[in-house]
Amino acid sequence: MRFTLGRLLPPALTVLAVSGAVADDAQSRAENALDVLQEWYDNSTGLWDTAGWWNGANCMTAVADLAAVDSSVRDTASYVFQTTYSKAPASNPHPGPETKTTSKRRHLLGRASPAVNASAWLDSAYDDDGWWALAWIAAYDVTHEQSYLDLAEGIFAALQAAWGTQCGGGIQWNPTSTYVNAITNELFLSVAAHLANRVPSRKAFYVDWAQKEWEWFQAQGFIGENGTINDGLLDNCQNNGDTVWSYNQGVVLGGLVELNKAAPNDTYLPSAERIAKAAIETLADSDKVIHDSCEPSNCEPNATQFKGIFIRNLQMLYSVAPDDLYKQVIISCADHIWTKDRNNQGQLGVVWSGPLNGPIDATTQSSALDALIAAITI
Ligand SMILES: *[C@@H]1O[C@H](CO)[C@@H](O)[C@H](O)[C@H]1NC(C)=O
Ligand SMILES: *[C@@H]1O[C@H](CO)[C@@H](O)[C@H](O)[C@H]1NC(C)=O
Ligand SMILES: *[C@@H]1O[C@H](CO)[C@@H](O)[C@H](O)[C@H]1NC(C)=O
Ligand SMILES: *[C@@H]1O[C@H](CO)[C@@H](O)[C@H](O)[C@H]1NC(C)=O
Ligand SMILES: *[C@@H]1O[C@H](CO)[C@@H](O)[C@H](O)[C@H]1NC(C)=O
């Protein structure tokens, strides 16, 4: 098993690895960044120290995404999935069913296996649930472990039961908030579309929900005049004009890619391309490195991970609709992270263009790792 470079290599080589003197191809960079990420992994909690609950899901997704393209890290990834699967629910900040209608919802679970307990992964923040569903789908893609897919289905059932009426559809941020935000609904779209491609017996069900969400999302005006997606809706269900966060320009891309695969429609990828290009225009600097407006020092605790989510999903779009602009962005982000945003311990920061500034923790590491992984497949 491969846990850290330190365990694998003699001390002298470890130092070289950190200074970048070992092989400096995209795959070696990502492997190195994974080793450093795993220094924050606590195998007694199944989560990453310094990263919160939902951020843990995104750390795990990065681990899975690297394992999907690099077989040398599969053992590490499998160890993480198994450990997180058994340990992490104990650290869930608010476990349990999210609405009072649990018994009525049971039929919605359909074939989802009774052996998995999705409630243990729900934390009364619907967006957090969506991240974990995507993380378990990513783990399923690497391992084909059925219980991971069952868990994602169980989580989706809880989200689907939360489909609301407040703005004629969609889901709220959480059961007690009236805020209807973009990320929660993008995650709903993406989870449904991913499941449509992985659960043949319920494909039509998941396609329907993904389409329903996308129709509603477009009609609701989350997408602003210049094609970027704002944070959410006002009480009157109009676009609130709030921050154009990078992750909100990302999750929708992966959702549309998966939906187009499950139920092709010649509007899905063009819609994704418009959002991706508007996002790059708004968020990239002149070197095509992506930034969030909170940099360098106001991104904690949650926005430190946003940019990696954008790049992860931009890569998904690139894989089905290659565009030189996406390639330039992905390569430039990865190169800048590696050469300008890395300390002498191999830790990666939040300002990808450098210089190192602001927080460094498991969330900045996993976010940067997302970009290094995307660069492998370009
Ligand atoms: C957790 O990690 C420690 C230190 O690497 C190791 O000794 C221990 O065996 C691990 N525990 C489990 C359950 O894998
Ligand atoms: C499922 O998880 C929830 C939340 O942690 C817990 O209350 C419930 O007892 C669990 N159910 C089973 C069957 O383990
Ligand atoms: C394709 O998607 C668009 C936008 O969501 C929708 O209006 C249209 O009805 C869809 N076309 C088909 C043939 O399903
Ligand atoms: C697009 O609109 C958003 C506000 O919704 C704004 O923050 C952003 O700067 C605009 N992008 C460009 C390229 O003007
Ligand atoms: C960060 O996310 C957690 C949910 O995982 C939430 O409880 C917390 O309020 C968020 N913090 C901010 C500043 O948004």
Short mmCIF file of C-alpha atoms and ligand atoms in Angstrom, two decimals:
data_model
loop_
_atom_site.label_atom_id
_atom_site.label_comp_id
_atom_site.label_asym_id
_atom_site.label_seq_id
_atom_site.Cartn_x
_atom_site.Cartn_y
_atom_site.Cartn_z
CA MET A 1 0.00 0.00 0.00
CA ARG A 2 1.10 3.48 -0.76
CA PHE A 3 0.31 6.06 1.89
CA THR A 4 2.97 8.72 1.72
CA LEU A 5 6.12 9.21 -0.23
CA GLY A 6 7.90 8.99 3.08
CA ARG A 7 6.88 5.39 3.46
CA LEU A 8 7.79 4.56 -0.08
CA LEU A 9 11.04 6.34 -0.65
CA PRO A 10 14.26 6.79 1.30
CA PRO A 11 14.51 10.15 3.07
CA ALA A 12 16.83 11.72 0.51
CA LEU A 13 14.35 11.11 -2.28
CA THR A 14 11.51 12.55 -0.23
CA VAL A 15 13.37 15.82 -0.03
CA LEU A 16 13.95 15.78 -3.76
CA ALA A 17 10.28 15.09 -4.38
CA VAL A 18 9.28 18.10 -2.37
CA SER A 19 11.72 20.37 -4.15
CA GLY A 20 10.32 19.21 -7.46
CA ALA A 21 13.55 17.58 -8.56
CA VAL A 22 11.94 14.22 -9.21
CA ALA A 23 9.91 13.58 -12.33
CA ASP A 24 7.90 16.70 -12.97
CA ASP A 25 5.19 15.40 -15.25
CA ALA A 26 1.53 16.04 -14.50
CA GLN A 27 1.02 12.62 -12.93
CA SER A 28 4.00 12.92 -10.55
CA ARG A 29 2.81 16.33 -9.44
CA ALA A 30 -0.63 14.98 -8.62
CA GLU A 31 0.79 11.95 -6.81
CA ASN A 32 2.99 14.22 -4.75
CA ALA A 33 0.05 16.49 -3.92
CA LEU A 34 -2.00 13.45 -2.89
CA ASP A 35 0.73 12.27 -0.54
CA VAL A 36 0.73 15.68 1.10
CA LEU A 37 -3.08 15.74 1.30
CA GLN A 38 -2.99 12.40 3.09
CA GLU A 39 -0.84 13.88 5.84
CA TRP A 40 -4.09 15.56 6.96
CA TYR A 41 -6.12 12.36 6.71
CA ASP A 42 -7.14 11.05 10.11
CA ASN A 43 -7.90 7.36 9.86
CA SER A 44 -9.71 7.42 13.19
CA THR A 45 -12.34 9.84 11.83
CA GLY A 46 -12.16 9.02 8.13
CA LEU A 47 -11.94 12.76 7.46
CA TRP A 48 -9.22 15.30 6.76
CA ASP A 49 -8.04 17.46 9.65
CA THR A 50 -8.53 21.18 8.91
CA ALA A 51 -11.35 20.39 6.44
CA GLY A 52 -15.01 20.49 7.48
CA TRP A 53 -17.69 17.89 6.82
CA TRP A 54 -18.61 18.74 3.25
CA ASN A 55 -15.03 19.60 2.41
CA GLY A 56 -14.16 16.03 3.34
CA ALA A 57 -16.44 14.85 0.55
CA ASN A 58 -14.48 16.98 -1.89
CA CYS A 59 -11.15 15.69 -0.57
CA MET A 60 -12.43 12.16 -1.14
CA THR A 61 -13.63 13.04 -4.64
CA ALA A 62 -10.14 14.27 -5.50
CA VAL A 63 -8.64 11.01 -4.20
CA ALA A 64 -11.10 9.03 -6.33
CA ASP A 65 -10.52 11.15 -9.42
CA LEU A 66 -6.78 10.59 -9.25
CA ALA A 67 -7.26 6.85 -8.70
CA ALA A 68 -9.47 6.78 -11.79
CA VAL A 69 -6.56 7.86 -13.99
CA ASP A 70 -3.57 6.57 -12.01
CA SER A 71 -3.65 2.92 -10.94
CA SER A 72 -0.65 3.40 -8.63
CA VAL A 73 -2.85 5.23 -6.11
CA ARG A 74 -5.78 2.77 -6.18
CA ASP A 75 -4.73 1.04 -2.97
CA THR A 76 -4.54 4.35 -1.17
CA ALA A 77 -7.94 5.31 -2.56
CA SER A 78 -9.59 2.02 -1.57
CA TYR A 79 -8.19 2.37 1.93
CA VAL A 80 -9.62 5.89 2.14
CA PHE A 81 -13.06 4.83 0.87
CA GLN A 82 -13.31 1.93 3.31
CA THR A 83 -12.07 3.96 6.25
CA THR A 84 -14.25 6.97 5.47
CA TYR A 85 -17.28 4.76 4.85
CA SER A 86 -17.03 3.18 8.28
CA LYS A 87 -15.68 6.07 10.35
CA ALA A 88 -16.90 9.41 8.98
CA PRO A 89 -20.60 9.22 9.99
CA ALA A 90 -19.52 9.48 13.63
CA SER A 91 -18.28 13.02 12.84
CA ASN A 92 -21.41 14.12 10.97
CA PRO A 93 -22.36 17.42 12.66
CA HIS A 94 -26.17 16.85 12.39
CA PRO A 95 -26.96 13.24 11.46
CA GLY A 96 -30.43 11.97 10.80
CA PRO A 97 -33.46 12.31 8.57
CA GLU A 98 -34.06 15.83 7.37
CA THR A 99 -37.79 16.11 7.19
CA LYS A 100 -40.67 14.79 9.23
CA THR A 101 -41.97 12.79 6.29
CA THR A 102 -39.38 10.04 6.45
CA SER A 103 -41.85 7.17 6.46
CA LYS A 104 -43.75 8.62 3.51
CA ARG A 105 -40.46 9.02 1.69
CA ARG A 106 -39.44 5.44 2.10
CA HIS A 107 -40.98 4.40 -1.23
CA LEU A 108 -38.82 7.00 -2.95
CA LEU A 109 -35.77 5.03 -2.00
CA GLY A 110 -36.90 2.38 -4.44
CA ARG A 111 -34.27 -0.28 -4.80
CA ALA A 112 -31.70 1.48 -2.65
CA SER A 113 -30.26 -1.19 -0.42
CA PRO A 114 -31.46 -1.33 3.18
CA ALA A 115 -27.88 -2.25 4.06
CA VAL A 116 -26.79 1.35 3.62
CA ASN A 117 -27.88 4.05 6.02
CA ALA A 118 -28.06 7.26 4.04
CA SER A 119 -29.39 9.13 7.08
CA ALA A 120 -26.00 8.82 8.72
CA TRP A 121 -24.59 10.98 5.89
CA LEU A 122 -27.29 13.66 5.87
CA ASP A 123 -26.47 16.74 7.93
CA SER A 124 -29.42 19.04 7.37
CA ALA A 125 -27.61 21.02 4.68
CA TYR A 126 -28.81 19.76 1.32
CA ASP A 127 -25.69 20.96 -0.47
CA ASP A 128 -23.49 18.96 1.90
CA ASP A 129 -25.57 15.88 1.13
CA GLY A 130 -25.04 16.46 -2.58
CA TRP A 131 -21.25 16.60 -2.18
CA TRP A 132 -21.23 13.27 -0.38
CA ALA A 133 -23.45 11.70 -3.03
CA LEU A 134 -20.98 12.79 -5.73
CA ALA A 135 -18.05 11.58 -3.64
CA TRP A 136 -19.56 8.10 -3.28
CA ILE A 137 -20.33 8.00 -6.99
CA ALA A 138 -16.68 8.83 -7.68
CA ALA A 139 -15.62 6.05 -5.28
CA TYR A 140 -18.04 3.66 -7.02
CA ASP A 141 -16.53 4.53 -10.39
CA VAL A 142 -13.11 3.44 -9.15
CA THR A 143 -14.13 0.34 -7.18
CA HIS A 144 -17.55 -0.75 -8.54
CA GLU A 145 -18.48 -1.30 -4.90
CA GLN A 146 -22.28 -1.47 -4.96
CA SER A 147 -22.82 -0.12 -1.45
CA TYR A 148 -21.21 3.18 -2.48
CA LEU A 149 -23.70 3.57 -5.30
CA ASP A 150 -26.57 2.54 -3.03
CA LEU A 151 -25.50 5.20 -0.57
CA ALA A 152 -25.53 7.85 -3.29
CA GLU A 153 -29.04 6.74 -4.27
CA GLY A 154 -30.20 6.92 -0.68
CA ILE A 155 -28.80 10.43 -0.33
CA PHE A 156 -30.49 11.49 -3.55
CA ALA A 157 -33.81 10.16 -2.27
CA ALA A 158 -33.54 12.55 0.66
CA LEU A 159 -32.78 15.46 -1.66
CA GLN A 160 -35.62 14.58 -3.96
CA ALA A 161 -38.03 14.52 -1.03
CA ALA A 162 -36.98 18.11 -0.36
CA TRP A 163 -38.08 19.32 -3.80
CA GLY A 164 -39.90 22.50 -2.94
CA THR A 165 -42.72 24.76 -3.94
CA GLN A 166 -41.35 28.07 -2.70
CA CYS A 167 -40.10 29.16 -6.13
CA GLY A 168 -42.19 26.70 -8.12
CA GLY A 169 -39.62 23.92 -7.63
CA GLY A 170 -35.99 23.44 -6.76
CA ILE A 171 -34.63 22.78 -3.32
CA GLN A 172 -33.69 25.09 -0.51
CA TRP A 173 -30.24 25.34 0.97
CA ASN A 174 -31.31 23.44 4.06
CA PRO A 175 -34.53 22.35 5.77
CA THR A 176 -34.76 25.40 8.02
CA SER A 177 -33.64 28.08 5.59
CA THR A 178 -35.78 29.77 2.98
CA TYR A 179 -32.68 30.58 0.91
CA VAL A 180 -32.75 28.93 -2.49
CA ASN A 181 -29.20 28.86 -3.79
CA ALA A 182 -27.47 27.75 -6.94
CA ILE A 183 -25.05 25.21 -5.51
CA THR A 184 -27.71 23.05 -3.89
CA ASN A 185 -29.65 22.86 -7.13
CA GLU A 186 -26.59 22.29 -9.31
CA LEU A 187 -25.63 19.40 -7.05
CA PHE A 188 -29.15 17.98 -7.33
CA LEU A 189 -28.83 18.12 -11.13
CA SER A 190 -25.39 16.57 -11.12
CA VAL A 191 -26.22 13.74 -8.70
CA ALA A 192 -29.39 12.84 -10.63
CA ALA A 193 -27.55 12.90 -13.96
CA HIS A 194 -24.64 10.83 -12.63
CA LEU A 195 -27.07 8.24 -11.21
CA ALA A 196 -28.94 8.11 -14.53
CA ASN A 197 -25.75 6.78 -16.13
CA ARG A 198 -25.03 4.26 -13.37
CA VAL A 199 -28.36 2.77 -12.31
CA PRO A 200 -29.87 1.27 -15.48
CA SER A 201 -33.04 0.08 -13.76
CA ARG A 202 -33.90 3.64 -12.68
CA LYS A 203 -32.42 5.60 -15.52
CA ALA A 204 -35.71 7.21 -16.58
CA PHE A 205 -36.41 8.29 -13.00
CA TYR A 206 -33.04 10.04 -12.65
CA VAL A 207 -33.16 11.57 -16.13
CA ASP A 208 -36.59 13.02 -15.30
CA TRP A 209 -35.32 14.62 -12.13
CA ALA A 210 -32.19 15.99 -13.78
CA GLN A 211 -34.25 17.49 -16.60
CA LYS A 212 -36.80 18.88 -14.18
CA GLU A 213 -34.05 20.58 -12.20
CA TRP A 214 -32.35 21.98 -15.30
CA GLU A 215 -35.60 23.33 -16.80
CA TRP A 216 -36.44 24.97 -13.50
CA PHE A 217 -32.89 26.29 -12.96
CA GLN A 218 -32.85 28.02 -16.33
CA ALA A 219 -36.35 29.44 -15.97
CA GLN A 220 -35.54 30.71 -12.50
CA GLY A 221 -32.84 33.05 -13.67
CA PHE A 222 -29.86 31.84 -11.62
CA ILE A 223 -27.85 32.60 -14.76
CA GLY A 224 -27.14 36.30 -14.94
CA GLU A 225 -27.06 38.58 -17.95
CA ASN A 226 -23.46 37.84 -18.90
CA GLY A 227 -23.86 34.07 -18.57
CA THR A 228 -22.31 33.57 -15.13
CA ILE A 229 -24.27 32.04 -12.26
CA ASN A 230 -24.94 34.11 -9.16
CA ASP A 231 -25.14 32.65 -5.67
CA GLY A 232 -28.91 32.34 -5.37
CA LEU A 233 -32.38 33.83 -5.34
CA LEU A 234 -34.06 36.61 -3.42
CA ASP A 235 -37.19 35.93 -1.37
CA ASN A 236 -39.19 36.88 -4.46
CA CYS A 237 -37.36 34.15 -6.39
CA GLN A 238 -35.42 36.57 -8.61
CA ASN A 239 -31.63 36.31 -9.08
CA ASN A 240 -29.98 37.97 -6.09
CA GLY A 241 -26.94 39.20 -8.05
CA ASP A 242 -24.71 37.79 -5.32
CA THR A 243 -21.09 36.62 -5.73
CA VAL A 244 -20.11 34.68 -8.84
CA TRP A 245 -18.29 31.87 -7.02
CA SER A 246 -16.15 29.58 -9.14
CA TYR A 247 -17.80 26.37 -7.90
CA ASN A 248 -21.20 27.58 -9.05
CA GLN A 249 -19.82 27.84 -12.58
CA GLY A 250 -18.48 24.30 -12.27
CA VAL A 251 -20.92 21.79 -10.82
CA VAL A 252 -23.51 22.62 -13.48
CA LEU A 253 -21.00 21.74 -16.22
CA GLY A 254 -20.48 18.20 -14.94
CA GLY A 255 -24.23 17.87 -14.45
CA LEU A 256 -24.95 18.82 -18.05
CA VAL A 257 -22.20 16.56 -19.38
CA GLU A 258 -23.70 13.59 -17.53
CA LEU A 259 -27.26 14.53 -18.49
CA ASN A 260 -26.25 14.80 -22.14
CA LYS A 261 -24.74 11.35 -21.92
CA ALA A 262 -27.88 9.87 -20.36
CA ALA A 263 -30.40 11.71 -22.55
CA PRO A 264 -28.74 13.59 -25.39
CA ASN A 265 -30.20 16.97 -26.24
CA ASP A 266 -28.33 19.39 -28.47
CA THR A 267 -28.87 22.28 -26.07
CA TYR A 268 -27.05 20.83 -23.03
CA LEU A 269 -23.44 21.13 -24.11
CA PRO A 270 -23.88 24.55 -25.74
CA SER A 271 -25.43 25.76 -22.46
CA ALA A 272 -22.46 24.37 -20.56
CA GLU A 273 -20.02 26.02 -22.98
CA ARG A 274 -21.67 29.41 -22.53
CA ILE A 275 -21.40 29.15 -18.75
CA ALA A 276 -17.79 27.92 -18.88
CA LYS A 277 -16.68 30.74 -21.18
CA ALA A 278 -18.50 33.41 -19.20
CA ALA A 279 -16.91 32.04 -16.02
CA ILE A 280 -13.42 32.12 -17.50
CA GLU A 281 -13.98 35.65 -18.73
CA THR A 282 -15.05 36.71 -15.25
CA LEU A 283 -12.75 34.65 -13.01
CA ALA A 284 -9.48 34.12 -14.91
CA ASP A 285 -6.58 36.56 -14.75
CA SER A 286 -4.47 37.49 -17.78
CA ASP A 287 -2.47 34.24 -17.35
CA LYS A 288 -5.75 32.27 -17.41
CA VAL A 289 -5.46 31.36 -13.74
CA ILE A 290 -8.82 31.16 -11.94
CA HIS A 291 -9.49 33.25 -8.82
CA ASP A 292 -12.32 33.71 -6.34
CA SER A 293 -13.07 37.18 -5.05
CA CYS A 294 -12.35 36.17 -1.45
CA GLU A 295 -8.60 35.69 -2.09
CA PRO A 296 -6.22 35.78 -0.39
CA SER A 297 -7.51 35.97 3.16
CA ASN A 298 -11.32 35.80 3.23
CA CYS A 299 -11.99 32.37 1.75
CA GLU A 300 -12.06 30.33 4.93
CA PRO A 301 -13.65 28.10 5.95
CA ASN A 302 -15.54 27.03 2.88
CA ALA A 303 -14.54 28.93 -0.24
CA THR A 304 -10.94 27.70 -0.13
CA GLN A 305 -12.04 24.63 -2.09
CA PHE A 306 -14.21 26.23 -4.76
CA LYS A 307 -11.75 26.61 -7.63
CA GLY A 308 -10.77 22.95 -7.73
CA ILE A 309 -14.43 22.06 -8.08
CA PHE A 310 -14.67 24.39 -11.07
CA ILE A 311 -11.61 22.89 -12.75
CA ARG A 312 -12.73 19.31 -12.05
CA ASN A 313 -15.98 20.02 -13.87
CA LEU A 314 -14.35 22.07 -16.64
CA GLN A 315 -12.24 19.00 -17.36
CA MET A 316 -15.42 16.93 -17.66
CA LEU A 317 -16.72 19.40 -20.23
CA TYR A 318 -13.39 19.40 -22.04
CA SER A 319 -13.51 15.61 -22.29
CA VAL A 320 -16.70 15.72 -24.36
CA ALA A 321 -16.46 19.19 -25.95
CA PRO A 322 -12.75 20.00 -26.29
CA ASP A 323 -11.97 23.68 -26.53
CA ASP A 324 -8.50 25.15 -26.55
CA LEU A 325 -9.53 27.80 -24.03
CA TYR A 326 -10.42 25.17 -21.39
CA LYS A 327 -7.13 23.43 -22.02
CA GLN A 328 -5.17 26.65 -21.56
CA VAL A 329 -6.99 27.38 -18.30
CA ILE A 330 -6.43 23.90 -16.89
CA ILE A 331 -2.75 23.80 -17.84
CA SER A 332 -2.08 27.32 -16.64
CA CYS A 333 -3.77 26.72 -13.28
CA ALA A 334 -1.81 23.50 -12.75
CA ASP A 335 1.51 25.07 -13.77
CA HIS A 336 1.03 28.13 -11.59
CA ILE A 337 -0.02 26.05 -8.59
CA TRP A 338 3.08 23.91 -8.96
CA THR A 339 5.61 26.65 -9.58
CA LYS A 340 4.23 29.60 -7.59
CA ASP A 341 1.79 28.35 -4.95
CA ARG A 342 3.71 25.51 -3.25
CA ASN A 343 5.78 25.62 -0.08
CA ASN A 344 8.84 23.57 0.76
CA GLN A 345 6.68 20.86 2.31
CA GLY A 346 4.79 20.42 -0.94
CA GLN A 347 1.68 22.12 0.45
CA LEU A 348 -0.46 24.09 -1.98
CA GLY A 349 -2.16 27.39 -1.23
CA VAL A 350 -5.35 29.20 -2.09
CA VAL A 351 -3.98 31.83 -4.51
CA TRP A 352 -3.04 29.72 -7.49
CA SER A 353 -1.15 32.45 -9.32
CA GLY A 354 1.09 32.83 -6.26
CA PRO A 355 2.89 34.03 -4.35
CA LEU A 356 1.93 31.79 -1.43
CA ASN A 357 -0.49 33.82 0.62
CA GLY A 358 -3.48 33.00 2.81
CA PRO A 359 -4.48 29.68 4.32
CA ILE A 360 -2.85 26.33 3.59
CA ASP A 361 -4.79 23.29 4.70
CA ALA A 362 -6.47 20.14 3.43
CA THR A 363 -9.07 22.20 1.57
CA THR A 364 -6.53 24.27 -0.37
CA GLN A 365 -4.51 21.10 -0.98
CA SER A 366 -7.44 19.10 -2.35
CA SER A 367 -8.61 22.03 -4.45
CA ALA A 368 -5.20 22.45 -6.04
CA LEU A 369 -5.00 18.67 -6.45
CA ASP A 370 -8.20 18.82 -8.53
CA ALA A 371 -6.39 21.10 -10.98
CA LEU A 372 -3.27 18.90 -11.06
CA ILE A 373 -5.47 15.87 -11.80
CA ALA A 374 -7.32 17.70 -14.60
CA ALA A 375 -3.96 18.51 -16.19
CA ILE A 376 -3.10 14.78 -16.40
CA THR A 377 -5.95 14.03 -18.75
CA ILE A 378 -5.57 17.09 -20.97
C1 LIG B 1 -4.09 4.39 11.00
O1 LIG B 1 -2.86 4.97 10.68
C2 LIG B 1 -1.83 4.60 11.58
C3 LIG B 1 -0.62 5.44 11.28
O2 LIG B 1 -0.34 5.47 9.91
C4 LIG B 1 -1.59 3.11 11.43
O3 LIG B 1 -0.58 2.70 12.32
C5 LIG B 1 -2.87 2.38 11.74
O4 LIG B 1 -2.71 1.01 11.47
C6 LIG B 1 -4.01 2.89 10.91
N1 LIG B 1 -5.23 2.33 11.38
C7 LIG B 1 -6.04 1.71 10.57
C8 LIG B 1 -7.33 1.23 11.19
O5 LIG B 1 -5.82 1.53 9.39
C1 LIG B 2 -28.97 5.51 10.57
O1 LIG B 2 -28.29 6.69 10.92
C2 LIG B 2 -29.05 7.55 11.75
C3 LIG B 2 -28.26 8.84 11.91
O2 LIG B 2 -26.98 8.59 12.38
C4 LIG B 2 -29.32 6.86 13.07
O3 LIG B 2 -30.11 7.70 13.87
C5 LIG B 2 -30.05 5.56 12.81
O4 LIG B 2 -30.17 4.85 14.02
C6 LIG B 2 -29.28 4.70 11.80
N1 LIG B 2 -30.11 3.56 11.46
C7 LIG B 2 -29.63 2.35 11.46
C8 LIG B 2 -30.58 1.27 11.04
O5 LIG B 2 -28.47 2.10 11.78
C1 LIG B 3 -33.86 19.86 -24.93
O1 LIG B 3 -33.63 20.68 -23.79
C2 LIG B 3 -34.29 21.93 -23.86
C3 LIG B 3 -33.75 22.79 -22.73
O2 LIG B 3 -33.87 22.17 -21.48
C4 LIG B 3 -35.80 21.67 -23.81
O3 LIG B 3 -36.49 22.89 -23.85
C5 LIG B 3 -36.19 20.79 -24.98
O4 LIG B 3 -37.55 20.44 -24.86
C6 LIG B 3 -35.35 19.53 -25.03
N1 LIG B 3 -35.61 18.83 -26.27
C7 LIG B 3 -36.01 17.58 -26.31
C8 LIG B 3 -36.21 16.99 -27.66
O5 LIG B 3 -36.20 16.94 -25.30
C1 LIG B 4 -20.77 39.12 -15.01
O1 LIG B 4 -21.71 39.52 -14.03
C2 LIG B 4 -21.28 39.37 -12.67
C3 LIG B 4 -22.40 39.81 -11.76
O2 LIG B 4 -23.50 38.96 -11.90
C4 LIG B 4 -20.06 40.21 -12.42
O3 LIG B 4 -19.59 39.98 -11.11
C5 LIG B 4 -18.98 39.83 -13.40
O4 LIG B 4 -17.87 40.69 -13.24
C6 LIG B 4 -19.49 39.94 -14.84
N1 LIG B 4 -18.46 39.46 -15.75
C7 LIG B 4 -17.92 40.23 -16.67
C8 LIG B 4 -16.89 39.61 -17.57
O5 LIG B 4 -18.23 41.40 -16.82
C1 LIG B 5 -19.33 26.24 5.86
O1 LIG B 5 -20.10 25.08 5.60
C2 LIG B 5 -20.73 24.54 6.75
C3 LIG B 5 -21.53 23.37 6.29
O2 LIG B 5 -20.70 22.35 5.92
C4 LIG B 5 -21.69 25.53 7.36
O3 LIG B 5 -22.17 25.00 8.56
C5 LIG B 5 -20.97 26.82 7.63
O4 LIG B 5 -21.92 27.77 8.03
C6 LIG B 5 -20.27 27.30 6.38
N1 LIG B 5 -19.54 28.49 6.69
C7 LIG B 5 -19.70 29.59 5.99
C8 LIG B 5 -18.92 30.76 6.46
O5 LIG B 5 -20.41 29.65 5.00
#
